[in-house]
Amino acid sequence: MLVLEPAVSYIRTSNAGIAVLSSIMAATCIFPLLGYGVVSMLCGYIYGIPKGFLPAFVGDIVGASICFWLYRFAFHGYINRKLGHNIEFKEMSKAVSKDGLFILFLIRLSSFPFAVLNAYFGAMTLLPYWKFILATTLSTPRLFIPIFIGHNISSLADPTIVGKDRVLKWGMNILGIIIALAVGWYIYRHTVRRIERINAGLAADESEEGEETVGLGRQQVQQQHQHSSGSNEHTDQGSCDLEEVTPHKYVDVSTGHVTEIDTVPDYSQPRHYASIS
């Protein structure tokens, strides 16, 4: 840390320091560039709390916007090849389409890779920009976690703190970092569980719709069968004009003519041979 102190002091005292740090922060919001978390902590390390939030916030909003429009219009095919088969992102898209702005806010608040989400929502969804940027803006308080960690690291590098005070400072800072990481992990797990519940509800709705469609189809088949049976019964009743006199002998009711049949009648077609008297 002592090696970085001259550069840190220069940026801290420079009039262009916040603008430069915001630009670097914005660049890391564009997939596939790396260093988003490191630059966030650097904002806290250089400027502390709350001033370190300013370059982080500006870079976050500007970088997310650039990445969103860049991938929506220019790199749709690239991101589709990279993330098109990722089940986790497909599940997020379903949850966002179902639950709207709130689940999008939770996703932005959680620890999903920020630059990757910018590219994904820009290239592979029909999410309106106003929803995207509103959820991103509302979720910026998450930046206080890496800023807090960076600020604590800076305070640990202070050479004027010695002895028991230094040990106490280390202990408090480490505890604060653990709490901050635990809060971030909790938000992430809560978001994942909510996505799972939303998608489970969607699957249940689709299943119920499928069952209703199948049930309707069965009902139609039954109605057609009943209609067909009614027609056959009507035909049978109209065709049953033979009356059994003795085994294998039948009399035509209308003419009185006796017909002898040497073979056993085919009762699968009763109307051709006999009626039940």
PDB file of C-alpha atoms in Angstrom:
ATOM      1  CA  MET A   1       0.000   0.000   0.000  1.00  0.00           C
ATOM      2  CA  LEU A   2       2.882   2.346   0.750  1.00  0.00           C
ATOM      3  CA  VAL A   3       4.019   2.011  -2.881  1.00  0.00           C
ATOM      4  CA  LEU A   4       0.640   3.336  -4.066  1.00  0.00           C
ATOM      5  CA  GLU A   5       0.543   6.266  -1.675  1.00  0.00           C
ATOM      6  CA  PRO A   6       2.202   8.824  -4.012  1.00  0.00           C
ATOM      7  CA  ALA A   7      -0.286   8.033  -6.813  1.00  0.00           C
ATOM      8  CA  VAL A   8      -3.185   8.019  -4.378  1.00  0.00           C
ATOM      9  CA  SER A   9      -2.151  11.368  -2.926  1.00  0.00           C
ATOM     10  CA  TYR A  10      -1.811  12.861  -6.422  1.00  0.00           C
ATOM     11  CA  ILE A  11      -5.303  11.727  -7.475  1.00  0.00           C
ATOM     12  CA  ARG A  12      -6.795  12.819  -4.169  1.00  0.00           C
ATOM     13  CA  THR A  13      -5.466  16.363  -4.526  1.00  0.00           C
ATOM     14  CA  SER A  14      -5.963  16.699  -8.277  1.00  0.00           C
ATOM     15  CA  ASN A  15      -8.935  18.631  -9.635  1.00  0.00           C
ATOM     16  CA  ALA A  16      -9.405  15.971 -12.324  1.00  0.00           C
ATOM     17  CA  GLY A  17      -9.126  13.058  -9.894  1.00  0.00           C
ATOM     18  CA  ILE A  18     -12.867  12.371  -9.598  1.00  0.00           C
ATOM     19  CA  ALA A  19     -13.373  12.650 -13.374  1.00  0.00           C
ATOM     20  CA  VAL A  20     -10.488  10.267 -14.109  1.00  0.00           C
ATOM     21  CA  LEU A  21     -11.658   7.747 -11.528  1.00  0.00           C
ATOM     22  CA  SER A  22     -15.251   7.985 -12.842  1.00  0.00           C
ATOM     23  CA  SER A  23     -14.014   7.285 -16.380  1.00  0.00           C
ATOM     24  CA  ILE A  24     -12.061   4.242 -15.240  1.00  0.00           C
ATOM     25  CA  MET A  25     -15.111   3.054 -13.302  1.00  0.00           C
ATOM     26  CA  ALA A  26     -17.329   3.500 -16.392  1.00  0.00           C
ATOM     27  CA  ALA A  27     -14.920   1.478 -18.536  1.00  0.00           C
ATOM     28  CA  THR A  28     -15.083  -1.486 -16.137  1.00  0.00           C
ATOM     29  CA  CYS A  29     -18.897  -1.538 -16.514  1.00  0.00           C
ATOM     30  CA  ILE A  30     -18.541  -2.590 -20.168  1.00  0.00           C
ATOM     31  CA  PHE A  31     -18.261  -6.331 -20.765  1.00  0.00           C
ATOM     32  CA  PRO A  32     -15.744  -8.008 -21.067  1.00  0.00           C
ATOM     33  CA  LEU A  33     -13.480  -5.478 -19.288  1.00  0.00           C
ATOM     34  CA  LEU A  34     -12.538  -6.414 -15.730  1.00  0.00           C
ATOM     35  CA  GLY A  35     -11.817  -4.547 -12.501  1.00  0.00           C
ATOM     36  CA  TYR A  36     -15.247  -3.208 -11.499  1.00  0.00           C
ATOM     37  CA  GLY A  37     -14.929  -4.313  -7.855  1.00  0.00           C
ATOM     38  CA  VAL A  38     -11.305  -3.210  -7.573  1.00  0.00           C
ATOM     39  CA  VAL A  39     -12.039   0.286  -8.895  1.00  0.00           C
ATOM     40  CA  SER A  40     -15.015   0.561  -6.528  1.00  0.00           C
ATOM     41  CA  MET A  41     -12.735  -0.209  -3.589  1.00  0.00           C
ATOM     42  CA  LEU A  42     -10.183   2.223  -4.989  1.00  0.00           C
ATOM     43  CA  CYS A  43     -12.805   4.988  -4.789  1.00  0.00           C
ATOM     44  CA  GLY A  44     -13.147   4.271  -1.081  1.00  0.00           C
ATOM     45  CA  TYR A  45      -9.403   3.949  -0.623  1.00  0.00           C
ATOM     46  CA  ILE A  46      -8.670   7.317  -2.236  1.00  0.00           C
ATOM     47  CA  TYR A  47     -11.629   9.444  -1.161  1.00  0.00           C
ATOM     48  CA  GLY A  48     -13.113   7.568   1.793  1.00  0.00           C
ATOM     49  CA  ILE A  49     -16.792   7.763   2.809  1.00  0.00           C
ATOM     50  CA  PRO A  50     -18.948   9.471   1.601  1.00  0.00           C
ATOM     51  CA  LYS A  51     -16.872  11.298  -1.046  1.00  0.00           C
ATOM     52  CA  GLY A  52     -15.741   8.059  -2.634  1.00  0.00           C
ATOM     53  CA  PHE A  53     -19.352   7.352  -3.588  1.00  0.00           C
ATOM     54  CA  LEU A  54     -19.399  10.204  -6.138  1.00  0.00           C
ATOM     55  CA  PRO A  55     -16.926   8.822  -8.734  1.00  0.00           C
ATOM     56  CA  ALA A  56     -18.293   5.312  -8.214  1.00  0.00           C
ATOM     57  CA  PHE A  57     -21.892   6.463  -8.772  1.00  0.00           C
ATOM     58  CA  VAL A  58     -21.138   8.546 -11.893  1.00  0.00           C
ATOM     59  CA  GLY A  59     -19.004   5.805 -13.443  1.00  0.00           C
ATOM     60  CA  ASP A  60     -21.625   3.181 -12.598  1.00  0.00           C
ATOM     61  CA  ILE A  61     -24.512   5.007 -14.341  1.00  0.00           C
ATOM     62  CA  VAL A  62     -22.511   6.196 -17.363  1.00  0.00           C
ATOM     63  CA  GLY A  63     -20.798   2.846 -17.917  1.00  0.00           C
ATOM     64  CA  ALA A  64     -24.028   0.846 -17.548  1.00  0.00           C
ATOM     65  CA  SER A  65     -25.783   3.085 -20.084  1.00  0.00           C
ATOM     66  CA  ILE A  66     -22.951   2.842 -22.620  1.00  0.00           C
ATOM     67  CA  CYS A  67     -22.798  -0.939 -22.289  1.00  0.00           C
ATOM     68  CA  PHE A  68     -26.596  -1.319 -22.581  1.00  0.00           C
ATOM     69  CA  TRP A  69     -26.861   0.614 -25.869  1.00  0.00           C
ATOM     70  CA  LEU A  70     -23.610  -0.751 -27.258  1.00  0.00           C
ATOM     71  CA  TYR A  71     -24.761  -4.340 -26.935  1.00  0.00           C
ATOM     72  CA  ARG A  72     -28.333  -3.617 -27.969  1.00  0.00           C
ATOM     73  CA  PHE A  73     -27.275  -2.232 -31.340  1.00  0.00           C
ATOM     74  CA  ALA A  74     -23.778  -3.506 -32.095  1.00  0.00           C
ATOM     75  CA  PHE A  75     -22.870  -6.761 -30.342  1.00  0.00           C
ATOM     76  CA  HIS A  76     -26.099  -8.763 -30.142  1.00  0.00           C
ATOM     77  CA  GLY A  77     -24.559 -11.751 -31.953  1.00  0.00           C
ATOM     78  CA  TYR A  78     -21.447 -11.751 -29.763  1.00  0.00           C
ATOM     79  CA  ILE A  79     -23.288 -11.795 -26.449  1.00  0.00           C
ATOM     80  CA  ASN A  80     -25.721 -14.389 -27.792  1.00  0.00           C
ATOM     81  CA  ARG A  81     -22.797 -16.715 -28.528  1.00  0.00           C
ATOM     82  CA  LYS A  82     -21.285 -16.069 -25.109  1.00  0.00           C
ATOM     83  CA  LEU A  83     -24.379 -16.215 -22.889  1.00  0.00           C
ATOM     84  CA  GLY A  84     -27.199 -17.513 -25.086  1.00  0.00           C
ATOM     85  CA  HIS A  85     -27.105 -21.010 -23.556  1.00  0.00           C
ATOM     86  CA  ASN A  86     -26.679 -19.891 -19.940  1.00  0.00           C
ATOM     87  CA  ILE A  87     -29.651 -21.264 -17.977  1.00  0.00           C
ATOM     88  CA  GLU A  88     -29.190 -18.804 -15.098  1.00  0.00           C
ATOM     89  CA  PHE A  89     -29.599 -15.785 -17.373  1.00  0.00           C
ATOM     90  CA  LYS A  90     -32.611 -17.331 -19.108  1.00  0.00           C
ATOM     91  CA  GLU A  91     -34.255 -17.827 -15.712  1.00  0.00           C
ATOM     92  CA  MET A  92     -33.537 -14.200 -14.817  1.00  0.00           C
ATOM     93  CA  SER A  93     -35.192 -13.034 -18.032  1.00  0.00           C
ATOM     94  CA  LYS A  94     -38.353 -15.008 -17.209  1.00  0.00           C
ATOM     95  CA  ALA A  95     -38.414 -13.590 -13.675  1.00  0.00           C
ATOM     96  CA  VAL A  96     -37.958 -10.012 -14.903  1.00  0.00           C
ATOM     97  CA  SER A  97     -40.750 -10.401 -17.468  1.00  0.00           C
ATOM     98  CA  LYS A  98     -43.058 -11.772 -14.746  1.00  0.00           C
ATOM     99  CA  ASP A  99     -42.178  -9.695 -11.684  1.00  0.00           C
ATOM    100  CA  GLY A 100     -41.064  -6.504 -13.413  1.00  0.00           C
ATOM    101  CA  LEU A 101     -39.079  -3.687 -11.856  1.00  0.00           C
ATOM    102  CA  PHE A 102     -38.726  -5.067  -8.333  1.00  0.00           C
ATOM    103  CA  ILE A 103     -36.953  -8.289  -9.302  1.00  0.00           C
ATOM    104  CA  LEU A 104     -34.763  -6.281 -11.687  1.00  0.00           C
ATOM    105  CA  PHE A 105     -33.853  -4.025  -8.762  1.00  0.00           C
ATOM    106  CA  LEU A 106     -32.936  -7.058  -6.626  1.00  0.00           C
ATOM    107  CA  ILE A 107     -30.805  -8.488  -9.420  1.00  0.00           C
ATOM    108  CA  ARG A 108     -28.935  -5.194  -9.723  1.00  0.00           C
ATOM    109  CA  LEU A 109     -28.575  -4.987  -5.957  1.00  0.00           C
ATOM    110  CA  SER A 110     -27.111  -8.490  -5.685  1.00  0.00           C
ATOM    111  CA  SER A 111     -23.625  -9.644  -6.589  1.00  0.00           C
ATOM    112  CA  PHE A 112     -24.332 -10.852 -10.112  1.00  0.00           C
ATOM    113  CA  PRO A 113     -21.468  -9.662 -12.380  1.00  0.00           C
ATOM    114  CA  PHE A 114     -22.364  -6.051 -13.131  1.00  0.00           C
ATOM    115  CA  ALA A 115     -20.759  -5.691 -16.588  1.00  0.00           C
ATOM    116  CA  VAL A 116     -22.132  -9.046 -17.743  1.00  0.00           C
ATOM    117  CA  LEU A 117     -25.670  -8.052 -16.726  1.00  0.00           C
ATOM    118  CA  ASN A 118     -25.345  -4.743 -18.590  1.00  0.00           C
ATOM    119  CA  ALA A 119     -24.459  -6.592 -21.791  1.00  0.00           C
ATOM    120  CA  TYR A 120     -27.048  -9.318 -21.287  1.00  0.00           C
ATOM    121  CA  PHE A 121     -30.016  -7.021 -20.637  1.00  0.00           C
ATOM    122  CA  GLY A 122     -28.984  -4.811 -23.548  1.00  0.00           C
ATOM    123  CA  ALA A 123     -28.463  -7.559 -26.133  1.00  0.00           C
ATOM    124  CA  MET A 124     -30.778 -10.437 -25.227  1.00  0.00           C
ATOM    125  CA  THR A 125     -33.887  -8.874 -23.704  1.00  0.00           C
ATOM    126  CA  LEU A 126     -36.534  -6.353 -24.732  1.00  0.00           C
ATOM    127  CA  LEU A 127     -36.153  -4.543 -21.413  1.00  0.00           C
ATOM    128  CA  PRO A 128     -36.889  -0.804 -21.818  1.00  0.00           C
ATOM    129  CA  TYR A 129     -33.939   1.455 -21.072  1.00  0.00           C
ATOM    130  CA  TRP A 130     -35.882   3.492 -18.485  1.00  0.00           C
ATOM    131  CA  LYS A 131     -36.516   0.383 -16.389  1.00  0.00           C
ATOM    132  CA  PHE A 132     -32.915  -0.705 -16.740  1.00  0.00           C
ATOM    133  CA  ILE A 133     -31.437   2.633 -15.696  1.00  0.00           C
ATOM    134  CA  LEU A 134     -34.014   3.186 -12.931  1.00  0.00           C
ATOM    135  CA  ALA A 135     -33.224  -0.197 -11.338  1.00  0.00           C
ATOM    136  CA  THR A 136     -29.501   0.511 -11.745  1.00  0.00           C
ATOM    137  CA  THR A 137     -29.802   3.933 -10.084  1.00  0.00           C
ATOM    138  CA  LEU A 138     -31.895   2.607  -7.193  1.00  0.00           C
ATOM    139  CA  SER A 139     -29.356  -0.166  -6.608  1.00  0.00           C
ATOM    140  CA  THR A 140     -26.280   2.098  -6.375  1.00  0.00           C
ATOM    141  CA  PRO A 141     -26.224   1.991  -2.536  1.00  0.00           C
ATOM    142  CA  ARG A 142     -24.624  -1.455  -3.022  1.00  0.00           C
ATOM    143  CA  LEU A 143     -21.465   0.495  -3.953  1.00  0.00           C
ATOM    144  CA  PHE A 144     -21.023   1.415  -0.302  1.00  0.00           C
ATOM    145  CA  ILE A 145     -19.872  -2.149   0.416  1.00  0.00           C
ATOM    146  CA  PRO A 146     -16.678  -2.077  -1.720  1.00  0.00           C
ATOM    147  CA  ILE A 147     -16.184   1.623  -0.889  1.00  0.00           C
ATOM    148  CA  PHE A 148     -16.356   0.752   2.809  1.00  0.00           C
ATOM    149  CA  ILE A 149     -13.857  -2.055   2.320  1.00  0.00           C
ATOM    150  CA  GLY A 150     -11.488   0.245   0.423  1.00  0.00           C
ATOM    151  CA  HIS A 151     -11.794   2.923   3.096  1.00  0.00           C
ATOM    152  CA  ASN A 152     -10.943   0.388   5.821  1.00  0.00           C
ATOM    153  CA  ILE A 153      -7.903  -0.833   3.892  1.00  0.00           C
ATOM    154  CA  SER A 154      -6.742   2.773   3.618  1.00  0.00           C
ATOM    155  CA  SER A 155      -7.105   3.324   7.345  1.00  0.00           C
ATOM    156  CA  LEU A 156      -5.119   0.153   8.045  1.00  0.00           C
ATOM    157  CA  ALA A 157      -2.231   1.589   6.035  1.00  0.00           C
ATOM    158  CA  ASP A 158      -2.029   4.663   8.289  1.00  0.00           C
ATOM    159  CA  PRO A 159       1.482   4.549   9.865  1.00  0.00           C
ATOM    160  CA  THR A 160       0.481   6.800  12.761  1.00  0.00           C
ATOM    161  CA  ILE A 161      -1.680   4.065  14.351  1.00  0.00           C
ATOM    162  CA  VAL A 162       0.496   1.740  16.476  1.00  0.00           C
ATOM    163  CA  GLY A 163       0.272  -0.689  19.382  1.00  0.00           C
ATOM    164  CA  LYS A 164      -3.112  -1.687  20.805  1.00  0.00           C
ATOM    165  CA  ASP A 165      -4.876   0.962  18.751  1.00  0.00           C
ATOM    166  CA  ARG A 166      -3.581  -0.666  15.589  1.00  0.00           C
ATOM    167  CA  VAL A 167      -4.722  -4.130  16.705  1.00  0.00           C
ATOM    168  CA  LEU A 168      -8.163  -2.757  17.615  1.00  0.00           C
ATOM    169  CA  LYS A 169      -8.346  -0.933  14.289  1.00  0.00           C
ATOM    170  CA  TRP A 170      -7.493  -4.130  12.408  1.00  0.00           C
ATOM    171  CA  GLY A 171     -10.075  -6.117  14.364  1.00  0.00           C
ATOM    172  CA  MET A 172     -12.872  -3.601  13.795  1.00  0.00           C
ATOM    173  CA  ASN A 173     -12.085  -3.232  10.120  1.00  0.00           C
ATOM    174  CA  ILE A 174     -11.947  -6.971   9.503  1.00  0.00           C
ATOM    175  CA  LEU A 175     -15.276  -7.388  11.319  1.00  0.00           C
ATOM    176  CA  GLY A 176     -16.800  -4.607   9.226  1.00  0.00           C
ATOM    177  CA  ILE A 177     -15.559  -6.236   6.009  1.00  0.00           C
ATOM    178  CA  ILE A 178     -17.019  -9.602   7.042  1.00  0.00           C
ATOM    179  CA  ILE A 179     -20.385  -7.996   7.828  1.00  0.00           C
ATOM    180  CA  ALA A 180     -20.385  -6.145   4.487  1.00  0.00           C
ATOM    181  CA  LEU A 181     -19.617  -9.334   2.561  1.00  0.00           C
ATOM    182  CA  ALA A 182     -22.294 -11.223   4.510  1.00  0.00           C
ATOM    183  CA  VAL A 183     -24.901  -8.589   3.635  1.00  0.00           C
ATOM    184  CA  GLY A 184     -23.953  -8.822  -0.048  1.00  0.00           C
ATOM    185  CA  TRP A 185     -24.169 -12.625   0.038  1.00  0.00           C
ATOM    186  CA  TYR A 186     -27.557 -12.506   1.770  1.00  0.00           C
ATOM    187  CA  ILE A 187     -28.967 -10.158  -0.861  1.00  0.00           C
ATOM    188  CA  TYR A 188     -27.613 -12.421  -3.604  1.00  0.00           C
ATOM    189  CA  ARG A 189     -29.160 -15.586  -2.105  1.00  0.00           C
ATOM    190  CA  HIS A 190     -32.478 -13.812  -1.492  1.00  0.00           C
ATOM    191  CA  THR A 191     -32.540 -12.709  -5.122  1.00  0.00           C
ATOM    192  CA  VAL A 192     -31.777 -16.214  -6.384  1.00  0.00           C
ATOM    193  CA  ARG A 193     -34.539 -17.727  -4.221  1.00  0.00           C
ATOM    194  CA  ARG A 194     -37.031 -15.144  -5.449  1.00  0.00           C
ATOM    195  CA  ILE A 195     -36.129 -15.909  -9.050  1.00  0.00           C
ATOM    196  CA  GLU A 196     -36.647 -19.614  -8.364  1.00  0.00           C
ATOM    197  CA  ARG A 197     -40.067 -18.983  -6.784  1.00  0.00           C
ATOM    198  CA  ILE A 198     -41.183 -16.781  -9.674  1.00  0.00           C
ATOM    199  CA  ASN A 199     -40.114 -19.337 -12.262  1.00  0.00           C
ATOM    200  CA  ALA A 200     -41.727 -22.154 -10.270  1.00  0.00           C
ATOM    201  CA  GLY A 201     -44.987 -20.172 -10.348  1.00  0.00           C
ATOM    202  CA  LEU A 202     -44.603 -19.644 -14.092  1.00  0.00           C
ATOM    203  CA  ALA A 203     -44.063 -23.373 -14.607  1.00  0.00           C
ATOM    204  CA  ALA A 204     -47.161 -24.147 -12.524  1.00  0.00           C
ATOM    205  CA  ASP A 205     -49.241 -21.688 -14.563  1.00  0.00           C
ATOM    206  CA  GLU A 206     -48.036 -23.243 -17.812  1.00  0.00           C
ATOM    207  CA  SER A 207     -48.866 -26.721 -16.463  1.00  0.00           C
ATOM    208  CA  GLU A 208     -52.373 -25.652 -15.497  1.00  0.00           C
ATOM    209  CA  GLU A 209     -52.918 -24.128 -18.937  1.00  0.00           C
ATOM    210  CA  GLY A 210     -51.756 -27.372 -20.512  1.00  0.00           C
ATOM    211  CA  GLU A 211     -54.123 -29.412 -18.361  1.00  0.00           C
ATOM    212  CA  GLU A 212     -57.024 -27.130 -19.263  1.00  0.00           C
ATOM    213  CA  THR A 213     -56.216 -27.538 -22.949  1.00  0.00           C
ATOM    214  CA  VAL A 214     -56.040 -31.324 -22.620  1.00  0.00           C
ATOM    215  CA  GLY A 215     -59.279 -31.371 -20.636  1.00  0.00           C
ATOM    216  CA  LEU A 216     -61.022 -29.280 -23.266  1.00  0.00           C
ATOM    217  CA  GLY A 217     -59.786 -31.633 -25.969  1.00  0.00           C
ATOM    218  CA  ARG A 218     -61.087 -34.654 -24.074  1.00  0.00           C
ATOM    219  CA  GLN A 219     -64.442 -32.987 -23.549  1.00  0.00           C
ATOM    220  CA  GLN A 220     -64.728 -32.289 -27.252  1.00  0.00           C
ATOM    221  CA  VAL A 221     -63.885 -35.918 -28.074  1.00  0.00           C
ATOM    222  CA  GLN A 222     -66.501 -37.135 -25.599  1.00  0.00           C
ATOM    223  CA  GLN A 223     -69.124 -34.849 -27.099  1.00  0.00           C
ATOM    224  CA  GLN A 224     -68.290 -36.084 -30.575  1.00  0.00           C
ATOM    225  CA  HIS A 225     -68.476 -39.684 -29.362  1.00  0.00           C
ATOM    226  CA  GLN A 226     -71.860 -39.092 -27.735  1.00  0.00           C
ATOM    227  CA  HIS A 227     -73.147 -37.439 -30.898  1.00  0.00           C
ATOM    228  CA  SER A 228     -71.868 -40.371 -32.970  1.00  0.00           C
ATOM    229  CA  SER A 229     -73.452 -42.898 -30.573  1.00  0.00           C
ATOM    230  CA  GLY A 230     -76.781 -41.081 -30.755  1.00  0.00           C
ATOM    231  CA  SER A 231     -76.674 -41.195 -34.540  1.00  0.00           C
ATOM    232  CA  ASN A 232     -75.920 -44.937 -34.523  1.00  0.00           C
ATOM    233  CA  GLU A 233     -78.742 -45.656 -32.115  1.00  0.00           C
ATOM    234  CA  HIS A 234     -81.136 -43.718 -34.329  1.00  0.00           C
ATOM    235  CA  THR A 235     -79.971 -45.648 -37.379  1.00  0.00           C
ATOM    236  CA  ASP A 236     -80.214 -48.974 -35.567  1.00  0.00           C
ATOM    237  CA  GLN A 237     -83.739 -48.253 -34.439  1.00  0.00           C
ATOM    238  CA  GLY A 238     -84.748 -47.345 -37.973  1.00  0.00           C
ATOM    239  CA  SER A 239     -83.097 -50.478 -39.467  1.00  0.00           C
ATOM    240  CA  CYS A 240     -84.293 -53.082 -36.969  1.00  0.00           C
ATOM    241  CA  ASP A 241     -87.149 -54.436 -39.080  1.00  0.00           C
ATOM    242  CA  LEU A 242     -86.457 -58.193 -38.615  1.00  0.00           C
ATOM    243  CA  GLU A 243     -87.998 -60.214 -35.785  1.00  0.00           C
ATOM    244  CA  GLU A 244     -86.654 -63.558 -34.591  1.00  0.00           C
ATOM    245  CA  VAL A 245     -89.171 -66.460 -34.949  1.00  0.00           C
ATOM    246  CA  THR A 246     -86.953 -69.515 -34.348  1.00  0.00           C
ATOM    247  CA  PRO A 247     -83.188 -69.801 -34.116  1.00  0.00           C
ATOM    248  CA  HIS A 248     -81.728 -68.675 -37.434  1.00  0.00           C
ATOM    249  CA  LYS A 249     -85.174 -67.725 -38.799  1.00  0.00           C
ATOM    250  CA  TYR A 250     -86.384 -64.138 -38.947  1.00  0.00           C
ATOM    251  CA  VAL A 251     -89.575 -62.544 -40.194  1.00  0.00           C
ATOM    252  CA  ASP A 252     -89.749 -59.165 -41.918  1.00  0.00           C
ATOM    253  CA  VAL A 253     -92.201 -57.193 -39.795  1.00  0.00           C
ATOM    254  CA  SER A 254     -93.340 -55.034 -42.674  1.00  0.00           C
ATOM    255  CA  THR A 255     -93.865 -57.835 -45.291  1.00  0.00           C
ATOM    256  CA  GLY A 256     -94.229 -61.011 -43.233  1.00  0.00           C
ATOM    257  CA  HIS A 257     -91.526 -62.724 -45.306  1.00  0.00           C
ATOM    258  CA  VAL A 258     -89.520 -65.354 -43.360  1.00  0.00           C
ATOM    259  CA  THR A 259     -85.757 -65.435 -43.841  1.00  0.00           C
ATOM    260  CA  GLU A 260     -83.560 -68.334 -42.716  1.00  0.00           C
ATOM    261  CA  ILE A 261     -79.928 -67.681 -41.808  1.00  0.00           C
ATOM    262  CA  ASP A 262     -77.665 -70.696 -41.473  1.00  0.00           C
ATOM    263  CA  THR A 263     -74.784 -68.909 -39.767  1.00  0.00           C
ATOM    264  CA  VAL A 264     -74.676 -67.205 -36.439  1.00  0.00           C
ATOM    265  CA  PRO A 265     -75.566 -63.556 -36.938  1.00  0.00           C
ATOM    266  CA  ASP A 266     -72.799 -60.977 -36.625  1.00  0.00           C
ATOM    267  CA  TYR A 267     -74.037 -59.060 -33.590  1.00  0.00           C
ATOM    268  CA  SER A 268     -71.359 -56.447 -34.127  1.00  0.00           C
ATOM    269  CA  GLN A 269     -73.818 -55.117 -36.737  1.00  0.00           C
ATOM    270  CA  PRO A 270     -77.229 -55.944 -35.139  1.00  0.00           C
ATOM    271  CA  ARG A 271     -79.261 -53.717 -37.405  1.00  0.00           C
ATOM    272  CA  HIS A 272     -78.581 -56.022 -40.357  1.00  0.00           C
ATOM    273  CA  TYR A 273     -80.121 -59.084 -38.751  1.00  0.00           C
ATOM    274  CA  ALA A 274     -82.500 -58.674 -35.837  1.00  0.00           C
ATOM    275  CA  SER A 275     -84.184 -56.443 -33.373  1.00  0.00           C
ATOM    276  CA  ILE A 276     -84.835 -57.220 -29.740  1.00  0.00           C
ATOM    277  CA  SER A 277     -88.543 -57.985 -29.537  1.00  0.00           C
TER     278      SER A 277
END
